[in-house]
Short mmCIF file of N, CA and C and ligand atoms in Angstrom, two decimals:
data_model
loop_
_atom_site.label_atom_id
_atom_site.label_comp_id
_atom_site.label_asym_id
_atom_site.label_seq_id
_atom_site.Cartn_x
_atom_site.Cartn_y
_atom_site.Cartn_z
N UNK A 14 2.09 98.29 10.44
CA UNK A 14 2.51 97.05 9.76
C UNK A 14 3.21 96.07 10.70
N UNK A 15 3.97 96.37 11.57
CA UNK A 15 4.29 95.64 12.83
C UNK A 15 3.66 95.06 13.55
N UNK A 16 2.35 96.00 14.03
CA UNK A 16 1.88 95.47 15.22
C UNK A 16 1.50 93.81 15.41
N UNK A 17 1.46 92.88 14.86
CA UNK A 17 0.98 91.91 14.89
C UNK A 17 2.08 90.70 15.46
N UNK A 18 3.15 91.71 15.16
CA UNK A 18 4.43 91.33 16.64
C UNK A 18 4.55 91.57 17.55
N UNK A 19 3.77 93.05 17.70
CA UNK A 19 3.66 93.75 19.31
C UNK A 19 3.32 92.86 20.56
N UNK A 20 4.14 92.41 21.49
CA UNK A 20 4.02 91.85 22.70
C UNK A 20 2.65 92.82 23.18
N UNK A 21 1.44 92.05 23.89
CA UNK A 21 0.59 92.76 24.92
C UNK A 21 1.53 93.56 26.20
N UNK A 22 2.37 93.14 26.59
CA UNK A 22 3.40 93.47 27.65
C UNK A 22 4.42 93.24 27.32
N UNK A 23 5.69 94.24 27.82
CA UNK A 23 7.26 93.52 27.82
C UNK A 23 7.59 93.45 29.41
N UNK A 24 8.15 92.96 29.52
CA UNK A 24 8.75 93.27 31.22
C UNK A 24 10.67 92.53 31.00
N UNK A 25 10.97 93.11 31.86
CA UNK A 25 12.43 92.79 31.97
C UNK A 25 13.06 91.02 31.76
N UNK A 26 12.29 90.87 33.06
CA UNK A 26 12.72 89.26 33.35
C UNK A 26 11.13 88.19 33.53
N UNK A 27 11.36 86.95 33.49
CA UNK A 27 10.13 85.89 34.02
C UNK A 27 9.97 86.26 34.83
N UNK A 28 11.62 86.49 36.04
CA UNK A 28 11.85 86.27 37.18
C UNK A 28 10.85 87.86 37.88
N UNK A 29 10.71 88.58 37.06
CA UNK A 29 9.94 90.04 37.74
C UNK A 29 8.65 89.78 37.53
N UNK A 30 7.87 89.17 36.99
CA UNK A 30 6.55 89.24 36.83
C UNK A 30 5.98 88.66 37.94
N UNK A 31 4.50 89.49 38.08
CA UNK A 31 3.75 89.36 39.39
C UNK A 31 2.61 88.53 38.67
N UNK A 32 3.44 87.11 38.99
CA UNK A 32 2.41 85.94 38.56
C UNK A 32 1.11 86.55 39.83
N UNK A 33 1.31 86.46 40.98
CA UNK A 33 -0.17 86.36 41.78
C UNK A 33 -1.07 87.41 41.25
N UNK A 34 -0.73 88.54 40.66
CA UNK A 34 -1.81 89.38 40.53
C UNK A 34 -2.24 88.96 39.31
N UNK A 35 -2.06 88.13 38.34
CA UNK A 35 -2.24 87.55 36.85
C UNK A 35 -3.49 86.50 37.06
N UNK A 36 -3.10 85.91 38.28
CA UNK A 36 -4.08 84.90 39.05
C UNK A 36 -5.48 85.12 39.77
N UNK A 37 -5.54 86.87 40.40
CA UNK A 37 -6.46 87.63 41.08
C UNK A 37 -7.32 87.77 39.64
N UNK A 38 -6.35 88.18 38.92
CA UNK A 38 -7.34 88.70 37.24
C UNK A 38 -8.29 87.99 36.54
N UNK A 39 -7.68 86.63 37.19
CA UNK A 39 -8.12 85.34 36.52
C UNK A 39 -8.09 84.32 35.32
N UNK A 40 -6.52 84.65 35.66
CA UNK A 40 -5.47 84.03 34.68
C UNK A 40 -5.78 82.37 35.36
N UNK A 41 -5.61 81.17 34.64
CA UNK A 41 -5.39 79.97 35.22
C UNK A 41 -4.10 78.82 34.57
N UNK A 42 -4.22 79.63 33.59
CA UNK A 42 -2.91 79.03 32.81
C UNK A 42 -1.52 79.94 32.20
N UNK A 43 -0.38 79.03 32.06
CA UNK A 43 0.48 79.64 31.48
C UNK A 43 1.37 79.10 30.20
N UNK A 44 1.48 79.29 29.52
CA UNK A 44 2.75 79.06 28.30
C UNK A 44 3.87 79.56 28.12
N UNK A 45 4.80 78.60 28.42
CA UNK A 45 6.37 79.26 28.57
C UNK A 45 7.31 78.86 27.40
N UNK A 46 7.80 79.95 26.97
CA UNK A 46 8.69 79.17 26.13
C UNK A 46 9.83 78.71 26.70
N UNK A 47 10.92 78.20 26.68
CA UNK A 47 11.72 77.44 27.96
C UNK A 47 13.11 78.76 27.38
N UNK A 48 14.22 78.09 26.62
CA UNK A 48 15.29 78.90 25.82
C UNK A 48 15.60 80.09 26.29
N UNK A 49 16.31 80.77 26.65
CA UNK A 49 16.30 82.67 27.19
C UNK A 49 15.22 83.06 27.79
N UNK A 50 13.87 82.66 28.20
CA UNK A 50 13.28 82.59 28.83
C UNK A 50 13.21 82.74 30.50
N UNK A 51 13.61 81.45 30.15
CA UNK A 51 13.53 80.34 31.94
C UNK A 51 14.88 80.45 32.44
N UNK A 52 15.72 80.05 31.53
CA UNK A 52 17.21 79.64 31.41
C UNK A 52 18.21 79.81 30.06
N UNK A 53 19.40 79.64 30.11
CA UNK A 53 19.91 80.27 29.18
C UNK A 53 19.63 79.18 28.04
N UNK A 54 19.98 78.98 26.67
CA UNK A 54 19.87 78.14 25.60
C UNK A 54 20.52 76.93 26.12
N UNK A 55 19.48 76.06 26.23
CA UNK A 55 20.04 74.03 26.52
C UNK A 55 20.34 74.45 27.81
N UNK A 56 20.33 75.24 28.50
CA UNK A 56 20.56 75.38 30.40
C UNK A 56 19.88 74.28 30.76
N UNK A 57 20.25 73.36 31.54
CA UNK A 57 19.25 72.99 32.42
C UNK A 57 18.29 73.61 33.84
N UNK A 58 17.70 73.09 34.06
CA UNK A 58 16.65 74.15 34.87
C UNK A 58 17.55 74.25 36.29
N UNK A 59 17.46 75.53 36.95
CA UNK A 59 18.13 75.88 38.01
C UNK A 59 17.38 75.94 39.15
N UNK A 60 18.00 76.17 40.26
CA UNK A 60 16.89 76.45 41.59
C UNK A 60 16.10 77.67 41.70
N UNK A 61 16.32 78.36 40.19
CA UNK A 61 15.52 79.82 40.89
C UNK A 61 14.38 79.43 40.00
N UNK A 62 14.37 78.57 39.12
CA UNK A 62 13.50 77.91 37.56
C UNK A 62 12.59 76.98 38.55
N UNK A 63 13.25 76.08 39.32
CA UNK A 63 12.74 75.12 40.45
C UNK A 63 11.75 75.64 40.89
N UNK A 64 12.18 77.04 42.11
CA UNK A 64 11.74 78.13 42.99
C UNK A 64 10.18 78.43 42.35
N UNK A 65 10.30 78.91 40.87
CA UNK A 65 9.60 79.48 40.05
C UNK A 65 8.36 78.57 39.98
N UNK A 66 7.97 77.52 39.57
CA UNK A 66 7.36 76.36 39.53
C UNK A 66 6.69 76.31 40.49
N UNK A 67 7.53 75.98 41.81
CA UNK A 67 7.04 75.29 43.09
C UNK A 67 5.89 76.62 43.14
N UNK A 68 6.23 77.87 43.34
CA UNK A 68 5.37 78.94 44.07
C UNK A 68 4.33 78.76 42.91
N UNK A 69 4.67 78.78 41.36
CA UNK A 69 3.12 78.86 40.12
C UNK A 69 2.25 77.85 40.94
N UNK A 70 2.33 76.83 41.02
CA UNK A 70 1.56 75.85 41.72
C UNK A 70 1.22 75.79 42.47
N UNK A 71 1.74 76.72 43.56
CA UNK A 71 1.11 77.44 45.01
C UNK A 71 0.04 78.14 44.89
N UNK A 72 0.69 78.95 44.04
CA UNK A 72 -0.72 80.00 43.31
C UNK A 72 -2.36 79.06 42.81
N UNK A 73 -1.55 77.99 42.28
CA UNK A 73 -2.93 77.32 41.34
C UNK A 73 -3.07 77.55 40.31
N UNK A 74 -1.98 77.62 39.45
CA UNK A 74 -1.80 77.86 38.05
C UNK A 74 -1.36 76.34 37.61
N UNK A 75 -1.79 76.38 36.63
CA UNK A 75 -0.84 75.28 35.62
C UNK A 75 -0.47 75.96 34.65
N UNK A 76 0.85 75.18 34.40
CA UNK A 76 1.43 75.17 32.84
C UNK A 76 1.98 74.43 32.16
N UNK A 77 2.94 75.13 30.71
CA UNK A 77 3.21 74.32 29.57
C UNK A 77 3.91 74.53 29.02
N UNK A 78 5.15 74.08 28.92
CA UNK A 78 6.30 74.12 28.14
C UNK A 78 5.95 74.30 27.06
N UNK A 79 5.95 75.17 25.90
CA UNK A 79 6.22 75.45 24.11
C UNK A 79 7.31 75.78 23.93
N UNK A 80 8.04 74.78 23.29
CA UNK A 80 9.57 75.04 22.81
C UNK A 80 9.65 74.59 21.32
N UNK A 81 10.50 75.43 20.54
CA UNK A 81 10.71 74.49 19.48
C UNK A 81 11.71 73.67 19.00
N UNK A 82 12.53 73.81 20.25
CA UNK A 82 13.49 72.50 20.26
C UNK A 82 13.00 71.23 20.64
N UNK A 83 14.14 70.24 20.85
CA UNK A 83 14.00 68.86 20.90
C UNK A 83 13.21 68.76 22.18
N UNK A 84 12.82 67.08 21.51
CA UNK A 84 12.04 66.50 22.67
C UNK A 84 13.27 66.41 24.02
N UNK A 85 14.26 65.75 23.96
CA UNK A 85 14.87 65.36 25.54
C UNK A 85 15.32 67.00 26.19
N UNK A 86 15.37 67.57 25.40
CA UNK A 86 15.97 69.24 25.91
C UNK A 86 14.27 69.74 26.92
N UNK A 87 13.27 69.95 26.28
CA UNK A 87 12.16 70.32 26.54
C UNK A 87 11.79 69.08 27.69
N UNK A 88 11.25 67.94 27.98
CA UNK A 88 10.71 66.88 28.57
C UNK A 88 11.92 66.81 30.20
N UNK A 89 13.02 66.84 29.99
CA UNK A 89 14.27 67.15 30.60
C UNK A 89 13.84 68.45 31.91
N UNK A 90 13.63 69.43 31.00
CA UNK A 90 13.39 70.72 31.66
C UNK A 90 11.93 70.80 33.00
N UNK A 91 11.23 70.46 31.60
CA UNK A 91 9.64 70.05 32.43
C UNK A 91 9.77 69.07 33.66
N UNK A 92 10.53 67.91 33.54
CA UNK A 92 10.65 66.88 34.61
C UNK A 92 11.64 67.56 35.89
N UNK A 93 12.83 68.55 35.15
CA UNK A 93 13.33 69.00 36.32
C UNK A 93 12.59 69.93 37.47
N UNK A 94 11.76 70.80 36.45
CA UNK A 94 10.61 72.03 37.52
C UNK A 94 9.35 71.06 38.65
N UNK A 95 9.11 69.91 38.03
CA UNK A 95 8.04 69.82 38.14
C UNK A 95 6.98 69.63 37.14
N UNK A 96 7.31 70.15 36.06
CA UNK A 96 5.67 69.76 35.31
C UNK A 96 5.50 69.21 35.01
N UNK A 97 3.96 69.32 34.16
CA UNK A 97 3.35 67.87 33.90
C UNK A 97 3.49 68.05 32.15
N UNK A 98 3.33 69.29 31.69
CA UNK A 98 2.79 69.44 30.00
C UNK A 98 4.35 70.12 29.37
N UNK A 99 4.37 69.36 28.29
CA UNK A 99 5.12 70.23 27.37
C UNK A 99 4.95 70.04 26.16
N UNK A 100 5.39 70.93 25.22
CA UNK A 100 5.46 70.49 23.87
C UNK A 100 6.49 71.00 22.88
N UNK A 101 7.54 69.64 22.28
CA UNK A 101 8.53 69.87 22.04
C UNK A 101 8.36 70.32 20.61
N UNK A 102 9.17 70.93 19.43
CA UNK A 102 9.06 71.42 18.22
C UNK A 102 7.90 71.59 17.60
N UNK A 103 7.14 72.72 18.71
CA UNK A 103 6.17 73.14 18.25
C UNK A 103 5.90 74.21 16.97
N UNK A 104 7.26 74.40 16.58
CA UNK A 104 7.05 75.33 15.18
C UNK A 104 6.77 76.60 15.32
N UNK A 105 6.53 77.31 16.31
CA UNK A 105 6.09 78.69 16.13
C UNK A 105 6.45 79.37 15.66
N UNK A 106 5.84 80.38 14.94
CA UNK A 106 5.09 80.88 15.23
C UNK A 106 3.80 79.83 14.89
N UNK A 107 3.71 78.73 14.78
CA UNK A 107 2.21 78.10 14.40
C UNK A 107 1.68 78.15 15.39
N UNK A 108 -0.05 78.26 15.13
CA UNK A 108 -0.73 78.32 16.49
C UNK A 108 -0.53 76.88 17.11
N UNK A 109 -0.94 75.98 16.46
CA UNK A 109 -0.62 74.42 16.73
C UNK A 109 -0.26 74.72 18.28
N UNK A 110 0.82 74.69 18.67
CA UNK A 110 1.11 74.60 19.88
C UNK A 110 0.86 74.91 20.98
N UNK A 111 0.12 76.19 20.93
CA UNK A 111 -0.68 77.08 21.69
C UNK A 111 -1.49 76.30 22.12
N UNK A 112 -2.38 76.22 21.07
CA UNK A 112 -4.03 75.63 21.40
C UNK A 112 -3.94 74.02 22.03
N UNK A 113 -2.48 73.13 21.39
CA UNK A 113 -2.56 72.48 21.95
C UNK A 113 -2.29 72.42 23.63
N UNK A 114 -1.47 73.38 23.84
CA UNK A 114 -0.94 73.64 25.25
C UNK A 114 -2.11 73.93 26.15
N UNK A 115 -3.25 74.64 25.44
CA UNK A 115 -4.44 75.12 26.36
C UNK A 115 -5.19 73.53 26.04
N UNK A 116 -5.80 73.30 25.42
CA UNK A 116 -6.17 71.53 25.78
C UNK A 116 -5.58 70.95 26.62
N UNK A 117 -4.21 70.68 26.62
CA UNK A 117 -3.65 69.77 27.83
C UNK A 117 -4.18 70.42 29.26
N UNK A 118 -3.56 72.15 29.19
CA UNK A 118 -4.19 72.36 30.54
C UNK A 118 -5.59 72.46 31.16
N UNK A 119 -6.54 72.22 29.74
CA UNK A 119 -7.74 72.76 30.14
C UNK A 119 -8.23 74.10 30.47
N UNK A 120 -7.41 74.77 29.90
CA UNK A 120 -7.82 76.28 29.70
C UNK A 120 -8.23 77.05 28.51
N UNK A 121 -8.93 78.50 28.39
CA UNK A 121 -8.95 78.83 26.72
C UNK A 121 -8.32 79.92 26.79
N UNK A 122 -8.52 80.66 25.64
CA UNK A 122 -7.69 82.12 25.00
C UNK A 122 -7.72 83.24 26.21
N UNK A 123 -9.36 83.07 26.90
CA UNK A 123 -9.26 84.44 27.64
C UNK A 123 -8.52 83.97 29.19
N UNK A 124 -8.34 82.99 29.69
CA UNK A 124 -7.54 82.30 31.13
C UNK A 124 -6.02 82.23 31.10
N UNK A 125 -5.61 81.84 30.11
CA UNK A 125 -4.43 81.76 29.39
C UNK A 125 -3.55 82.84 29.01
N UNK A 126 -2.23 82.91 29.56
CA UNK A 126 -1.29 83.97 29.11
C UNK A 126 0.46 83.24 28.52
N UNK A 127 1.01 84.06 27.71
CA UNK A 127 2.01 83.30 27.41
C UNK A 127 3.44 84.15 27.77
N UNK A 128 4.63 83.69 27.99
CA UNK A 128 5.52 84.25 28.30
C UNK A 128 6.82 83.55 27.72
N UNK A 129 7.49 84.81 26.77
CA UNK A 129 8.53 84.38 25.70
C UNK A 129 9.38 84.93 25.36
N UNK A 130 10.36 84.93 24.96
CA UNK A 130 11.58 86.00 24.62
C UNK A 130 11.60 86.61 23.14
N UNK A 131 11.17 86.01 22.38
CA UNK A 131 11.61 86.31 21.04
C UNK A 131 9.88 86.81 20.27
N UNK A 132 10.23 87.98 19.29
CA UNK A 132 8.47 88.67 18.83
C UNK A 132 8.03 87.55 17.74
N UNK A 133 9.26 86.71 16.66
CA UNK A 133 8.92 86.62 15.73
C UNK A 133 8.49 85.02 15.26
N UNK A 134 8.74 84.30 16.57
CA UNK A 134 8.34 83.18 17.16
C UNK A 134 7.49 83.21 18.45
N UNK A 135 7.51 83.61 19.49
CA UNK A 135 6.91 83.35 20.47
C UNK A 135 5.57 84.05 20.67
N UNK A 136 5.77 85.67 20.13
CA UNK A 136 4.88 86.76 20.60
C UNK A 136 3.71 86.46 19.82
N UNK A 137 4.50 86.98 17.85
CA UNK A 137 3.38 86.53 16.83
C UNK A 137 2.26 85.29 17.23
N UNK A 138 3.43 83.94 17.40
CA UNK A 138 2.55 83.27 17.87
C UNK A 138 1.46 83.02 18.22
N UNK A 139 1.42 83.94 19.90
CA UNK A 139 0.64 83.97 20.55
C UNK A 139 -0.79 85.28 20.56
N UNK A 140 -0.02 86.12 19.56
CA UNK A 140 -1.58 86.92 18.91
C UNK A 140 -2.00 86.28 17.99
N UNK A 141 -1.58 85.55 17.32
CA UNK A 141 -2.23 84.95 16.18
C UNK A 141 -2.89 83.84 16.60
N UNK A 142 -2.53 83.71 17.64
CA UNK A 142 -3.76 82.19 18.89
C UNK A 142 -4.74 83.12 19.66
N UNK A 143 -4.78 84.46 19.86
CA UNK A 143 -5.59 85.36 20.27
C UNK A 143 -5.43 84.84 21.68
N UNK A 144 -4.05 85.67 22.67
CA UNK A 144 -3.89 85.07 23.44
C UNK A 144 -2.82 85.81 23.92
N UNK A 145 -2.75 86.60 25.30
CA UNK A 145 -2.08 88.15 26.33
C UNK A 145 -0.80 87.17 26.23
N UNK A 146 0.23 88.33 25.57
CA UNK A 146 2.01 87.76 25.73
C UNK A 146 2.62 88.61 26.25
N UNK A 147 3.69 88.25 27.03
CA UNK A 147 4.58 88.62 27.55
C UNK A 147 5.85 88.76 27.26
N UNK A 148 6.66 89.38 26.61
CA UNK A 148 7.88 89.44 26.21
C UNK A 148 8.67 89.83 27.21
N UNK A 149 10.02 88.64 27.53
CA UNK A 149 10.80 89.11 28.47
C UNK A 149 12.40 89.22 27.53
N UNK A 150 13.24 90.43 28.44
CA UNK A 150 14.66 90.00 27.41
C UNK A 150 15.11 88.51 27.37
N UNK A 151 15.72 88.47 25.99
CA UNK A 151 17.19 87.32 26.48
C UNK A 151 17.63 87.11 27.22
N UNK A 152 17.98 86.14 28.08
CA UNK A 152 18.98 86.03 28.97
C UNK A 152 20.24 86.10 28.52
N UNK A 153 20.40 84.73 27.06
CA UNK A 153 21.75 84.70 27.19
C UNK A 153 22.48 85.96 25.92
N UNK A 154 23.50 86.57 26.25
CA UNK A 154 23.70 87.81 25.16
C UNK A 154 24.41 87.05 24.02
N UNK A 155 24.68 85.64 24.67
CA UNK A 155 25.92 85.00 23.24
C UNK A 155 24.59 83.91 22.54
N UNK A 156 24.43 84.31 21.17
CA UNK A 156 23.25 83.52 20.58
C UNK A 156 23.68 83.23 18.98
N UNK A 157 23.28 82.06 18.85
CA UNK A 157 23.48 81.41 17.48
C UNK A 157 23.57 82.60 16.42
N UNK A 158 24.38 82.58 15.24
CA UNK A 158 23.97 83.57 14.15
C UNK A 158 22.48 83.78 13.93
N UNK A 159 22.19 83.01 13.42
CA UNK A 159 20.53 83.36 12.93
C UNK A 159 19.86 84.11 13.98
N UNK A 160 19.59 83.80 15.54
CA UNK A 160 18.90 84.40 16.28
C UNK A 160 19.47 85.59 16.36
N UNK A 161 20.55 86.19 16.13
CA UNK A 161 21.63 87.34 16.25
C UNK A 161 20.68 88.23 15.23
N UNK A 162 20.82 87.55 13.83
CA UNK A 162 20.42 88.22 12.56
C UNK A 162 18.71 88.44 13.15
N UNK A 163 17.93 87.50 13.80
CA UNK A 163 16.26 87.70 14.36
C UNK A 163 16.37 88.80 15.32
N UNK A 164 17.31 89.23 16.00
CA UNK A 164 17.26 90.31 17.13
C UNK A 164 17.73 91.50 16.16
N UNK A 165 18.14 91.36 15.43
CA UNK A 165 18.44 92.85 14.48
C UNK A 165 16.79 93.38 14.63
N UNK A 166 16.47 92.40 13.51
CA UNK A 166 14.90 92.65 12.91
C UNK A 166 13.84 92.98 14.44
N UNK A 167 14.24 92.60 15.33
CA UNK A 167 13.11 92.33 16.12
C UNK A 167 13.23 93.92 17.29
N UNK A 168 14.63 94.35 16.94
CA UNK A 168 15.21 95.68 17.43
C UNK A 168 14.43 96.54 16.48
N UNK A 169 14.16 96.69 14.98
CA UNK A 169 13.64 97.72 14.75
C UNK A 169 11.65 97.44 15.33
N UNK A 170 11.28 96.67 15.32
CA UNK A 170 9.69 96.05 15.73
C UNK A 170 9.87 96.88 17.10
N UNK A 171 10.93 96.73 18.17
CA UNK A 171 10.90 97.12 19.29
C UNK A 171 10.84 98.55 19.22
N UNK A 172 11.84 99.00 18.58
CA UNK A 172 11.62 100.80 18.76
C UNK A 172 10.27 101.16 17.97
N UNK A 173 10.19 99.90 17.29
CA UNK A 173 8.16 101.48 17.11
C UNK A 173 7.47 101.06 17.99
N UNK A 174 7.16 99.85 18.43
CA UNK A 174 6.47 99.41 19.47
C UNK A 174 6.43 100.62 20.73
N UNK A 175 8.02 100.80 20.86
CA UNK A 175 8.48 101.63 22.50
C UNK A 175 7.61 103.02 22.30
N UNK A 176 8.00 103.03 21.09
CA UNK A 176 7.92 104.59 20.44
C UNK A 176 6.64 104.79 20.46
N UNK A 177 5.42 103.92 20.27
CA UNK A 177 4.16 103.84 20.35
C UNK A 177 3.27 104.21 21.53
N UNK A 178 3.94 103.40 22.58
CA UNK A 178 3.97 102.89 23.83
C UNK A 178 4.13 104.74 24.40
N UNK A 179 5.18 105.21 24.02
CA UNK A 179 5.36 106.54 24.87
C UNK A 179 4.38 107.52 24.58
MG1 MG B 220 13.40 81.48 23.53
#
């Protein structure tokens, strides 16, 4: 009854993932959600977020901001890394945002991977766009009530998932 939250992958951090071998596979695009993600909630983008960017584009990837916060928070972020695409209150879990994110870049479902912190916005999302996610932890541990009360729920999704997984 879960699975349809199940991340394709979890990994620790953004910062650990082996974008180049995602690229050998023949990955060409990416979808980020920005928030605990990239940076902590409303962070502005840092030099390791900078760092992060400069090398995706080395590689020959493009990407795309999906956030469902505000436009100047999201557009802000994107202009600080470098990019070109974002899309601000995209609603997710709606696919909407997804598909629009792969139009802008010119990519589809099977080139395309997404990378997000949260199952019940970001992950769902992105199976329900039929489309490889990546779940990384939170960064920040101090989070609004509601997202507090979403990590309860998203703690029991995780232990059957793990539990599956073993
Ligand atoms: Mg987030």
């Amino acid at each position: 009854m879960f699975q349809k939250f199940y991340p394709s992958e979890d990994i620790n951090s953004t910062y650990d993932i082996d974008f180049e071998s995602y690229f050998e596979k023949g990955y060409r695009g990416i979808i980020f959600d920005v928030d605990n993600t990239l940076v902590f909630h409303n962070a502005p983008a840092d030099e390791r977020a900078k760092a992060l960017f400069q090398r995706l584009k080395k590689i020959g990837f493009d990407f795309c901001f999906t956030s469902n916060n505000k436009e100047p928070r999201v557009k802000k972020f994107c202009q600080d890394v470098g990019g070109t695409h974002y899309i601000y209150k995209a609603n997710k879990p709606s696919t909407k945002g997804y598909k629009k994110a792969m139009r802008l870049m010119g990519t589809n479902k099977e080139n395309t991977f997404f990378v997000g912190d949260q199952l019940f916005t970001d992950v769902y999302g992105a199976n329900r766009t039929g489309i490889h996610s990546i779940l990384v932890k939170p960064m920040n541990p101090k989070e609004e009530i509601q997202i507090v009360l979403k990590r309860y729920l998203e703690k029991i999704v995780l232990w059957r998932y793990r539990s599956k997984k073993r």
